[in-house]
Short mmCIF file of C-alpha atoms and ligand atoms in Angstrom, two decimals:
data_model
loop_
_atom_site.label_atom_id
_atom_site.label_comp_id
_atom_site.label_asym_id
_atom_site.label_seq_id
_atom_site.Cartn_x
_atom_site.Cartn_y
_atom_site.Cartn_z
CA MET A 1 21.60 -9.93 1.51
CA LEU A 2 22.86 -9.89 -2.08
CA GLU A 3 25.52 -12.53 -1.36
CA THR A 4 23.14 -14.76 0.60
CA PHE A 5 20.25 -14.79 -1.83
CA SER A 6 21.78 -14.18 -5.29
CA SER A 7 24.84 -14.89 -7.44
CA PRO A 8 26.78 -12.76 -9.94
CA GLY A 9 24.76 -12.27 -13.13
CA ASP A 10 21.42 -12.66 -11.34
CA VAL A 11 18.68 -10.08 -11.82
CA VAL A 12 18.15 -7.94 -8.69
CA LEU A 13 15.05 -5.72 -8.62
CA ASP A 14 14.15 -2.77 -6.38
CA PRO A 15 10.51 -1.95 -7.23
CA TYR A 16 10.30 1.11 -4.88
CA MET A 17 13.81 2.33 -5.57
CA GLY A 18 13.96 5.66 -3.67
CA GLY A 19 17.56 6.87 -3.43
CA GLY A 20 18.90 3.93 -5.46
CA THR A 21 20.97 2.22 -2.74
CA THR A 22 19.96 -1.30 -3.84
CA ILE A 23 20.80 -0.50 -7.47
CA VAL A 24 24.28 0.76 -6.58
CA GLU A 25 25.02 -2.25 -4.35
CA ALA A 26 23.68 -4.72 -6.92
CA MET A 27 25.78 -3.22 -9.73
CA ALA A 28 28.94 -3.26 -7.61
CA ALA A 29 28.29 -6.93 -6.80
CA GLY A 30 28.02 -7.85 -10.49
CA ARG A 31 24.25 -8.32 -10.57
CA GLU A 32 21.88 -7.12 -13.29
CA ALA A 33 20.15 -4.20 -11.59
CA ILE A 34 16.59 -3.05 -12.27
CA GLY A 35 15.02 -0.15 -10.37
CA CYS A 36 11.49 1.20 -10.51
CA ASP A 37 9.93 4.28 -8.93
CA LEU A 38 7.03 6.52 -9.90
CA ASN A 39 8.87 9.56 -8.54
CA SER A 40 10.89 11.23 -11.32
CA LEU A 41 13.27 12.55 -8.66
CA ALA A 42 14.19 9.02 -7.54
CA VAL A 43 14.94 8.05 -11.16
CA PHE A 44 17.03 11.22 -11.60
CA VAL A 45 19.14 10.48 -8.50
CA ALA A 46 19.63 6.80 -9.39
CA ARG A 47 20.70 7.74 -12.93
CA ALA A 48 23.16 10.35 -11.68
CA LYS A 49 24.67 7.93 -9.14
CA THR A 50 25.12 5.07 -11.59
CA GLN A 51 26.23 6.72 -14.86
CA PRO A 52 29.93 6.42 -15.74
CA ILE A 53 31.87 9.71 -15.73
CA SER A 54 34.69 10.07 -18.29
CA THR A 55 38.07 11.53 -17.29
CA ARG A 56 37.30 14.63 -19.35
CA ASP A 57 33.93 15.06 -17.59
CA ALA A 58 35.59 14.63 -14.19
CA VAL A 59 38.08 17.42 -15.00
CA GLU A 60 35.27 19.73 -16.17
CA ILE A 61 33.12 19.01 -13.10
CA ARG A 62 36.06 19.70 -10.78
CA THR A 63 36.73 23.04 -12.48
CA TRP A 64 33.03 23.95 -12.36
CA ALA A 65 32.81 23.17 -8.64
CA SER A 66 36.10 24.73 -7.57
CA THR A 67 36.27 27.77 -9.90
CA VAL A 68 32.95 28.53 -11.62
CA ILE A 69 30.67 28.15 -8.56
CA PRO A 70 32.95 30.12 -6.16
CA GLY A 71 33.24 32.86 -8.83
CA LEU A 72 29.52 33.30 -9.61
CA ASN A 73 28.57 36.95 -9.26
CA TYR A 74 25.51 37.15 -7.01
CA ARG A 75 25.01 40.87 -7.69
CA ILE A 76 24.63 40.47 -11.45
CA LYS A 77 21.28 41.51 -12.93
CA SER A 78 19.99 39.66 -15.97
CA ASP A 79 16.66 38.57 -17.46
CA ARG A 80 18.05 35.06 -17.76
CA ILE A 81 18.06 34.68 -13.96
CA ALA A 82 14.31 35.29 -13.77
CA GLU A 83 13.83 32.86 -16.67
CA ALA A 84 15.88 30.19 -14.88
CA ILE A 85 13.50 30.30 -11.89
CA CYS A 86 10.50 28.10 -12.50
CA ALA A 87 7.74 29.93 -10.55
CA ASP A 88 5.69 26.78 -9.87
CA ARG A 89 8.53 24.57 -8.76
CA ALA A 90 10.28 27.33 -6.77
CA ARG A 91 7.24 27.85 -4.53
CA ASN A 92 8.11 29.12 -1.02
CA MET A 93 11.70 29.79 -2.04
CA HIS A 94 11.01 33.52 -1.52
CA LEU A 95 10.83 32.93 2.26
CA PRO A 96 13.60 34.69 4.22
CA SER A 97 15.89 31.71 4.83
CA ALA A 98 15.63 30.50 1.22
CA ARG A 99 15.52 33.72 -0.84
CA PRO A 100 19.28 34.35 -1.30
CA LEU A 101 19.80 30.71 -2.24
CA LYS A 102 16.98 30.90 -4.80
CA LYS A 103 18.85 33.49 -6.87
CA PHE A 104 22.17 31.74 -6.35
CA LEU A 105 20.67 28.45 -7.47
CA ALA A 106 19.30 30.09 -10.61
CA LEU A 107 22.84 31.32 -11.39
CA ALA A 108 24.31 27.89 -10.60
CA LEU A 109 21.77 26.13 -12.82
CA LEU A 110 22.61 28.51 -15.69
CA SER A 111 26.32 27.74 -15.17
CA LEU A 112 25.64 24.07 -16.01
CA GLU A 113 25.65 25.19 -19.67
CA GLU A 114 29.44 25.51 -19.38
CA LEU A 115 29.75 21.73 -19.08
CA SER A 116 30.11 20.03 -22.42
CA SER A 117 28.40 16.64 -21.96
CA GLU A 118 24.95 15.54 -20.83
CA GLU A 119 26.58 13.23 -18.23
CA ALA A 120 28.62 16.07 -16.70
CA ARG A 121 25.54 18.33 -16.52
CA LEU A 122 23.48 15.57 -14.87
CA PHE A 123 26.24 14.91 -12.33
CA ALA A 124 26.68 18.61 -11.48
CA ARG A 125 22.91 19.07 -11.19
CA CYS A 126 22.89 16.21 -8.70
CA VAL A 127 25.66 17.95 -6.71
CA LEU A 128 23.46 21.08 -6.56
CA LEU A 129 20.47 18.98 -5.48
CA ASN A 130 22.50 17.33 -2.73
CA VAL A 131 23.90 20.61 -1.37
CA SER A 132 20.53 22.39 -1.64
CA GLN A 133 18.85 19.66 0.37
CA TRP A 134 21.48 20.08 3.07
CA ALA A 135 21.09 23.89 2.98
CA LEU A 136 17.29 24.11 2.86
CA ASN A 137 15.45 21.03 4.05
CA GLY A 138 14.41 21.13 7.71
CA LYS A 139 17.17 23.61 8.62
CA LYS A 140 16.51 25.75 11.68
CA THR A 141 19.04 28.44 10.69
CA SER A 142 19.83 29.75 7.21
CA VAL A 143 22.99 28.79 5.37
CA SER A 144 25.24 31.58 4.03
CA LEU A 145 26.14 31.76 0.34
CA ALA A 146 29.81 31.35 1.28
CA SER A 147 29.06 28.04 3.05
CA PHE A 148 26.90 26.92 0.15
CA ARG A 149 29.71 27.59 -2.38
CA GLU A 150 32.24 25.82 -0.17
CA ARG A 151 29.96 22.84 0.25
CA VAL A 152 29.46 22.53 -3.55
CA THR A 153 33.24 22.31 -4.05
CA GLN A 154 33.59 19.71 -1.30
CA CYS A 155 30.52 17.68 -2.28
CA ALA A 156 31.54 17.50 -5.97
CA GLN A 157 34.95 16.15 -4.94
CA GLU A 158 33.44 13.52 -2.66
CA MET A 159 30.84 12.45 -5.20
CA LEU A 160 33.45 12.21 -7.98
CA LYS A 161 35.71 10.08 -5.80
CA ALA A 162 32.81 7.77 -4.92
CA SER A 163 31.68 7.59 -8.55
CA ILE A 164 35.16 6.71 -9.85
CA SER A 165 35.70 3.88 -7.37
CA PHE A 166 32.14 2.64 -7.91
CA GLN A 167 32.65 2.53 -11.70
CA ALA A 168 35.94 0.66 -11.25
CA ALA A 169 34.08 -2.00 -9.21
CA VAL A 170 31.28 -2.16 -11.80
CA GLU A 171 33.72 -2.55 -14.71
CA GLU A 172 35.62 -5.27 -12.90
CA GLN A 173 32.44 -7.18 -12.06
CA HIS A 174 30.69 -6.72 -15.41
CA GLY A 175 33.82 -6.82 -17.64
CA GLY A 176 33.19 -3.27 -18.91
CA ARG A 177 30.66 -0.48 -18.93
CA TYR A 178 27.31 -1.43 -17.46
CA LEU A 179 24.15 0.63 -16.94
CA PRO A 180 21.16 -0.38 -14.80
CA ARG A 181 17.62 -0.43 -16.12
CA LEU A 182 15.64 2.34 -14.45
CA ILE A 183 11.85 2.28 -14.84
CA HIS A 184 9.87 5.46 -14.20
CA ASP A 185 6.41 4.04 -13.44
CA SER A 186 4.34 2.44 -10.69
CA ALA A 187 5.56 -0.99 -9.61
CA ALA A 188 2.01 -2.12 -10.41
CA ASN A 189 3.07 -1.97 -14.10
CA LEU A 190 6.41 -3.77 -13.86
CA GLN A 191 5.32 -6.63 -16.12
CA PHE A 192 4.83 -4.19 -19.03
CA HIS A 193 8.45 -3.03 -19.00
CA SER A 194 11.62 -4.58 -20.42
CA PRO A 195 13.09 -7.01 -19.62
CA PHE A 196 10.04 -8.44 -17.81
CA LYS A 197 7.65 -8.04 -20.75
CA SER A 198 9.73 -10.50 -22.72
CA GLY A 199 9.55 -13.07 -19.89
CA ARG A 200 12.76 -12.37 -17.94
CA LYS A 201 12.29 -12.81 -14.17
CA ALA A 202 14.03 -11.40 -11.10
CA ASP A 203 16.17 -13.68 -8.89
CA LEU A 204 16.03 -11.36 -5.88
CA VAL A 205 14.04 -8.31 -4.76
CA VAL A 206 15.59 -5.94 -2.20
CA THR A 207 13.48 -2.96 -1.32
CA SER A 208 11.75 -0.60 1.08
CA PRO A 209 8.12 0.30 0.27
CA PRO A 210 6.21 3.38 1.49
CA TYR A 211 5.20 2.92 5.14
CA PRO A 212 1.51 2.85 6.19
CA GLY A 213 0.37 5.86 8.22
CA VAL A 214 3.91 7.21 8.46
CA HIS A 215 4.44 10.79 7.31
CA MET A 216 7.33 10.80 4.86
CA LEU A 217 7.87 13.64 2.44
CA TYR A 218 9.45 12.14 -0.68
CA HIS A 219 8.55 15.05 -2.94
CA ARG A 220 8.95 18.23 -0.87
CA TRP A 221 11.54 19.99 1.22
CA GLN A 222 10.53 21.97 4.28
CA VAL A 223 11.93 25.50 4.41
CA ASP A 224 11.55 28.28 6.92
CA GLY A 225 9.57 26.60 9.68
CA ARG A 226 8.25 23.64 7.67
CA ARG A 227 6.73 25.44 4.67
CA GLU A 228 6.81 22.92 1.80
CA THR A 229 8.65 23.61 -1.44
CA PRO A 230 8.80 21.51 -4.64
CA ALA A 231 12.27 23.04 -5.31
CA PRO A 232 13.99 19.63 -5.71
CA TYR A 233 12.02 19.20 -8.97
CA TRP A 234 13.13 22.63 -10.14
CA ILE A 235 16.79 21.91 -9.38
CA ALA A 236 16.71 18.40 -10.88
CA ASP A 237 14.59 19.60 -13.83
CA CYS A 238 12.06 16.82 -13.22
CA LEU A 239 8.30 16.79 -13.48
CA ASP A 240 6.26 16.77 -10.28
CA GLY A 241 2.65 17.87 -10.03
CA LYS A 242 1.54 15.02 -7.74
CA GLY A 243 0.51 15.29 -4.11
CA GLU A 244 1.88 13.34 -1.15
CA ALA A 245 -0.73 10.56 -1.53
CA PHE A 246 0.65 9.70 -4.98
CA TYR A 247 4.04 8.74 -3.57
CA THR A 248 2.82 6.97 -0.42
CA PHE A 249 0.05 4.55 -1.56
CA GLY A 250 -2.72 6.96 -0.57
CA SER A 251 -3.50 9.55 2.04
CA ARG A 252 -2.08 9.19 5.55
CA LYS A 253 -5.35 10.73 6.77
CA ASP A 254 -7.20 7.57 5.63
CA PRO A 255 -7.94 6.15 9.13
CA ASP A 256 -7.55 2.43 8.35
CA SER A 257 -4.97 2.88 5.60
CA GLU A 258 -7.41 1.15 3.20
CA GLN A 259 -5.96 2.87 0.14
CA TYR A 260 -2.50 2.00 1.36
CA PHE A 261 -3.22 -1.71 1.60
CA SER A 262 -5.08 -1.94 -1.71
CA GLN A 263 -2.35 -0.10 -3.64
CA SER A 264 0.34 -2.03 -1.85
CA LEU A 265 -1.36 -5.31 -2.82
CA ALA A 266 -1.58 -4.28 -6.49
CA THR A 267 2.18 -3.59 -6.55
CA LEU A 268 3.04 -6.76 -4.58
CA ARG A 269 1.10 -8.88 -7.11
CA ALA A 270 2.94 -7.25 -9.98
CA ILE A 271 6.29 -7.74 -8.21
CA ARG A 272 5.50 -11.42 -7.63
CA SER A 273 4.59 -11.81 -11.33
CA VAL A 274 8.09 -10.73 -12.41
CA MET A 275 9.94 -12.95 -9.88
CA LYS A 276 11.18 -16.51 -10.33
CA LYS A 277 9.43 -19.10 -8.19
CA GLY A 278 11.52 -19.51 -5.03
CA ALA A 279 13.18 -16.08 -5.39
CA VAL A 280 13.51 -14.06 -2.18
CA MET A 281 12.00 -10.65 -1.48
CA ALA A 282 13.78 -8.75 1.33
CA GLN A 283 12.16 -5.53 2.50
CA MET A 284 12.51 -2.94 5.22
CA ILE A 285 9.25 -1.43 6.47
CA ALA A 286 7.84 0.58 9.40
CA PHE A 287 4.26 0.96 10.67
CA SER A 288 2.41 3.69 12.54
CA ARG A 289 0.37 0.95 14.30
CA PRO A 290 2.44 -2.25 14.13
CA GLU A 291 0.01 -4.25 16.29
CA THR A 292 -2.59 -4.26 13.46
CA GLN A 293 -0.72 -3.17 10.34
CA LEU A 294 2.07 -5.77 10.40
CA LYS A 295 -0.51 -8.57 10.36
CA ARG A 296 -2.42 -6.88 7.55
CA TYR A 297 0.78 -6.36 5.53
CA LEU A 298 1.73 -10.02 5.97
CA ARG A 299 -1.73 -10.98 4.71
CA ASN A 300 -1.10 -8.88 1.58
CA MET A 301 2.20 -10.72 1.08
CA ASP A 302 0.38 -14.01 1.39
CA GLU A 303 -2.37 -12.97 -1.08
CA ALA A 304 0.25 -11.78 -3.56
CA GLY A 305 1.93 -15.21 -3.55
CA PHE A 306 4.71 -15.04 -0.95
CA GLU A 307 5.56 -17.06 2.15
CA GLU A 308 7.71 -15.81 5.00
CA LEU A 309 11.12 -17.41 5.63
CA ARG A 310 11.23 -19.29 8.96
CA ARG A 311 13.84 -20.77 11.26
CA PRO A 312 13.79 -24.56 11.85
CA THR A 313 11.83 -23.77 15.04
CA GLY A 314 9.04 -22.28 12.87
CA ARG A 315 9.69 -18.69 14.01
CA ALA A 316 9.67 -16.09 11.25
CA ILE A 317 13.08 -14.56 10.45
CA ARG A 318 12.53 -10.86 11.17
CA SER A 319 14.80 -8.21 12.56
CA TRP A 320 13.83 -4.85 14.06
CA ARG A 321 15.99 -1.72 14.24
CA SER A 322 15.66 2.00 15.06
CA VAL A 323 15.25 4.20 11.98
CA PRO A 324 18.63 5.87 11.34
CA GLY A 325 18.95 9.50 10.17
CA ARG A 326 15.49 10.72 11.19
CA SER A 327 14.82 14.43 10.62
CA TRP A 328 15.02 16.73 13.65
CA HIS A 329 11.26 17.38 13.63
CA ALA A 330 10.47 13.64 13.47
CA ASN A 331 12.78 13.17 16.46
CA LEU A 332 10.84 15.80 18.42
CA LYS A 333 7.98 13.33 18.56
CA GLY A 334 10.20 10.97 20.53
CA HIS A 335 10.24 7.25 20.21
CA THR A 336 7.04 6.49 18.28
CA HIS A 337 6.29 3.18 16.55
CA SER A 338 7.33 4.51 13.17
CA ALA A 339 10.82 5.09 14.58
CA ARG A 340 11.30 1.29 14.41
CA GLU A 341 11.71 -0.62 11.14
CA VAL A 342 11.49 -4.33 10.52
CA ALA A 343 13.28 -6.39 7.85
CA LEU A 344 10.96 -9.04 6.36
CA LEU A 345 12.11 -12.00 4.27
CA HIS A 346 9.70 -13.80 1.92
CA ARG A 347 9.96 -16.40 -0.83
CA ALA A 348 7.87 -16.29 -4.02
CA VAL A 349 5.69 -19.43 -4.09
C1 LIG B 1 10.66 4.06 1.48
S1 LIG B 1 11.00 4.83 -0.05
C2 LIG B 1 12.26 3.87 -0.53
C3 LIG B 1 13.44 4.17 0.28
C4 LIG B 1 14.66 3.56 -0.36
N1 LIG B 1 14.81 2.21 0.08
C5 LIG B 1 15.90 4.38 -0.10
O1 LIG B 1 16.84 3.87 0.47
O2 LIG B 1 15.93 5.56 -0.45
C6 LIG B 1 9.67 4.36 -1.05
C7 LIG B 1 9.73 4.80 -2.49
O3 LIG B 1 8.59 4.19 -3.12
C8 LIG B 1 8.19 5.03 -4.17
N2 LIG B 1 6.84 4.63 -4.56
C9 LIG B 1 5.66 4.92 -3.99
N3 LIG B 1 4.64 4.33 -4.63
C10 LIG B 1 5.20 3.59 -5.64
C11 LIG B 1 4.68 2.76 -6.66
N4 LIG B 1 3.39 2.53 -6.78
N5 LIG B 1 5.54 2.19 -7.51
C12 LIG B 1 6.88 2.41 -7.41
N6 LIG B 1 7.43 3.19 -6.48
C13 LIG B 1 6.61 3.79 -5.60
C14 LIG B 1 8.31 6.43 -3.60
O4 LIG B 1 8.39 7.38 -4.63
C15 LIG B 1 9.61 6.29 -2.78
O5 LIG B 1 10.71 6.69 -3.55
#
């Protein structure tokens, strides 16, 4: 996608950035990368994935993960542990399968103070977020503290390895240190942020928006039989306080997805306004009712100033695939429409 529709030095934008995959790929391919998401957690993860880690930080993180975490004393009693647990954001972490991890996580978060730089603390916090998601979210059986400790050691090593080779690719492509621009706001406000507010335009947009009518929890983990917890915000030290509708263009209970389509249109117009004429927007999307919603979505694209790319025969260039990595409870529903995603290609007109 990047190679086909952009060249080195071009501006690549992901307006609904999520986990930051587009940003990472764009940086490694020598593009200027701009990401936007209104979820503070998405911005946290993208920052942690893309920041350079110094050799000294890497040594400290390795020691933290392989010595400090395995050596944390779970039996210790201290007022600081209670202080480290944010009551609001640790909701439902008292449930049986999460309770031991709640105290351990408080200890682990306090241990971040042993790291000397902001970058190392951010990286290690992201390791804890990653391992906690594995240990808590949608798990049918609880994870022991021993497995959690082991997984932190292993995950830190893997993430460091990936980060070091990623930074080598970025330095080679950009001729030195390079950081992406990460915007924490709604895509509907893109034009008010640098570099767009000074007239710069994107050469390519690669993204995946929220899906209409499809239940996706971007801001909660499900613990102990699907009870929702905002713990990822506690672990990442990010602000939350918004309900599901905020992150998904409106409520999924809205029968015709009216809110979805009006909010989606507002963001699509803003995205179009920061793109060069002729630039391509590539997006992956799924629908709960494709027979009506795909048409409606394509109408939004049209109204926002896009036209779909077509083959010489006039057929639209689209490709469908099964959604990879669905959660076990989504899979219980079997092969529903939202288990299929489609890649759409449009040009800004
Ligand atoms: C389908 S996810 C993106 C998935 C992403 N492609 C990935 O690989 O992780 C959609 C993202 O859009 C974000 N989002 C929802 N409404 C938004 C808005 N108005 N502006 C910007 N981002 C928004 C959500 O917070 C979520 O992170």
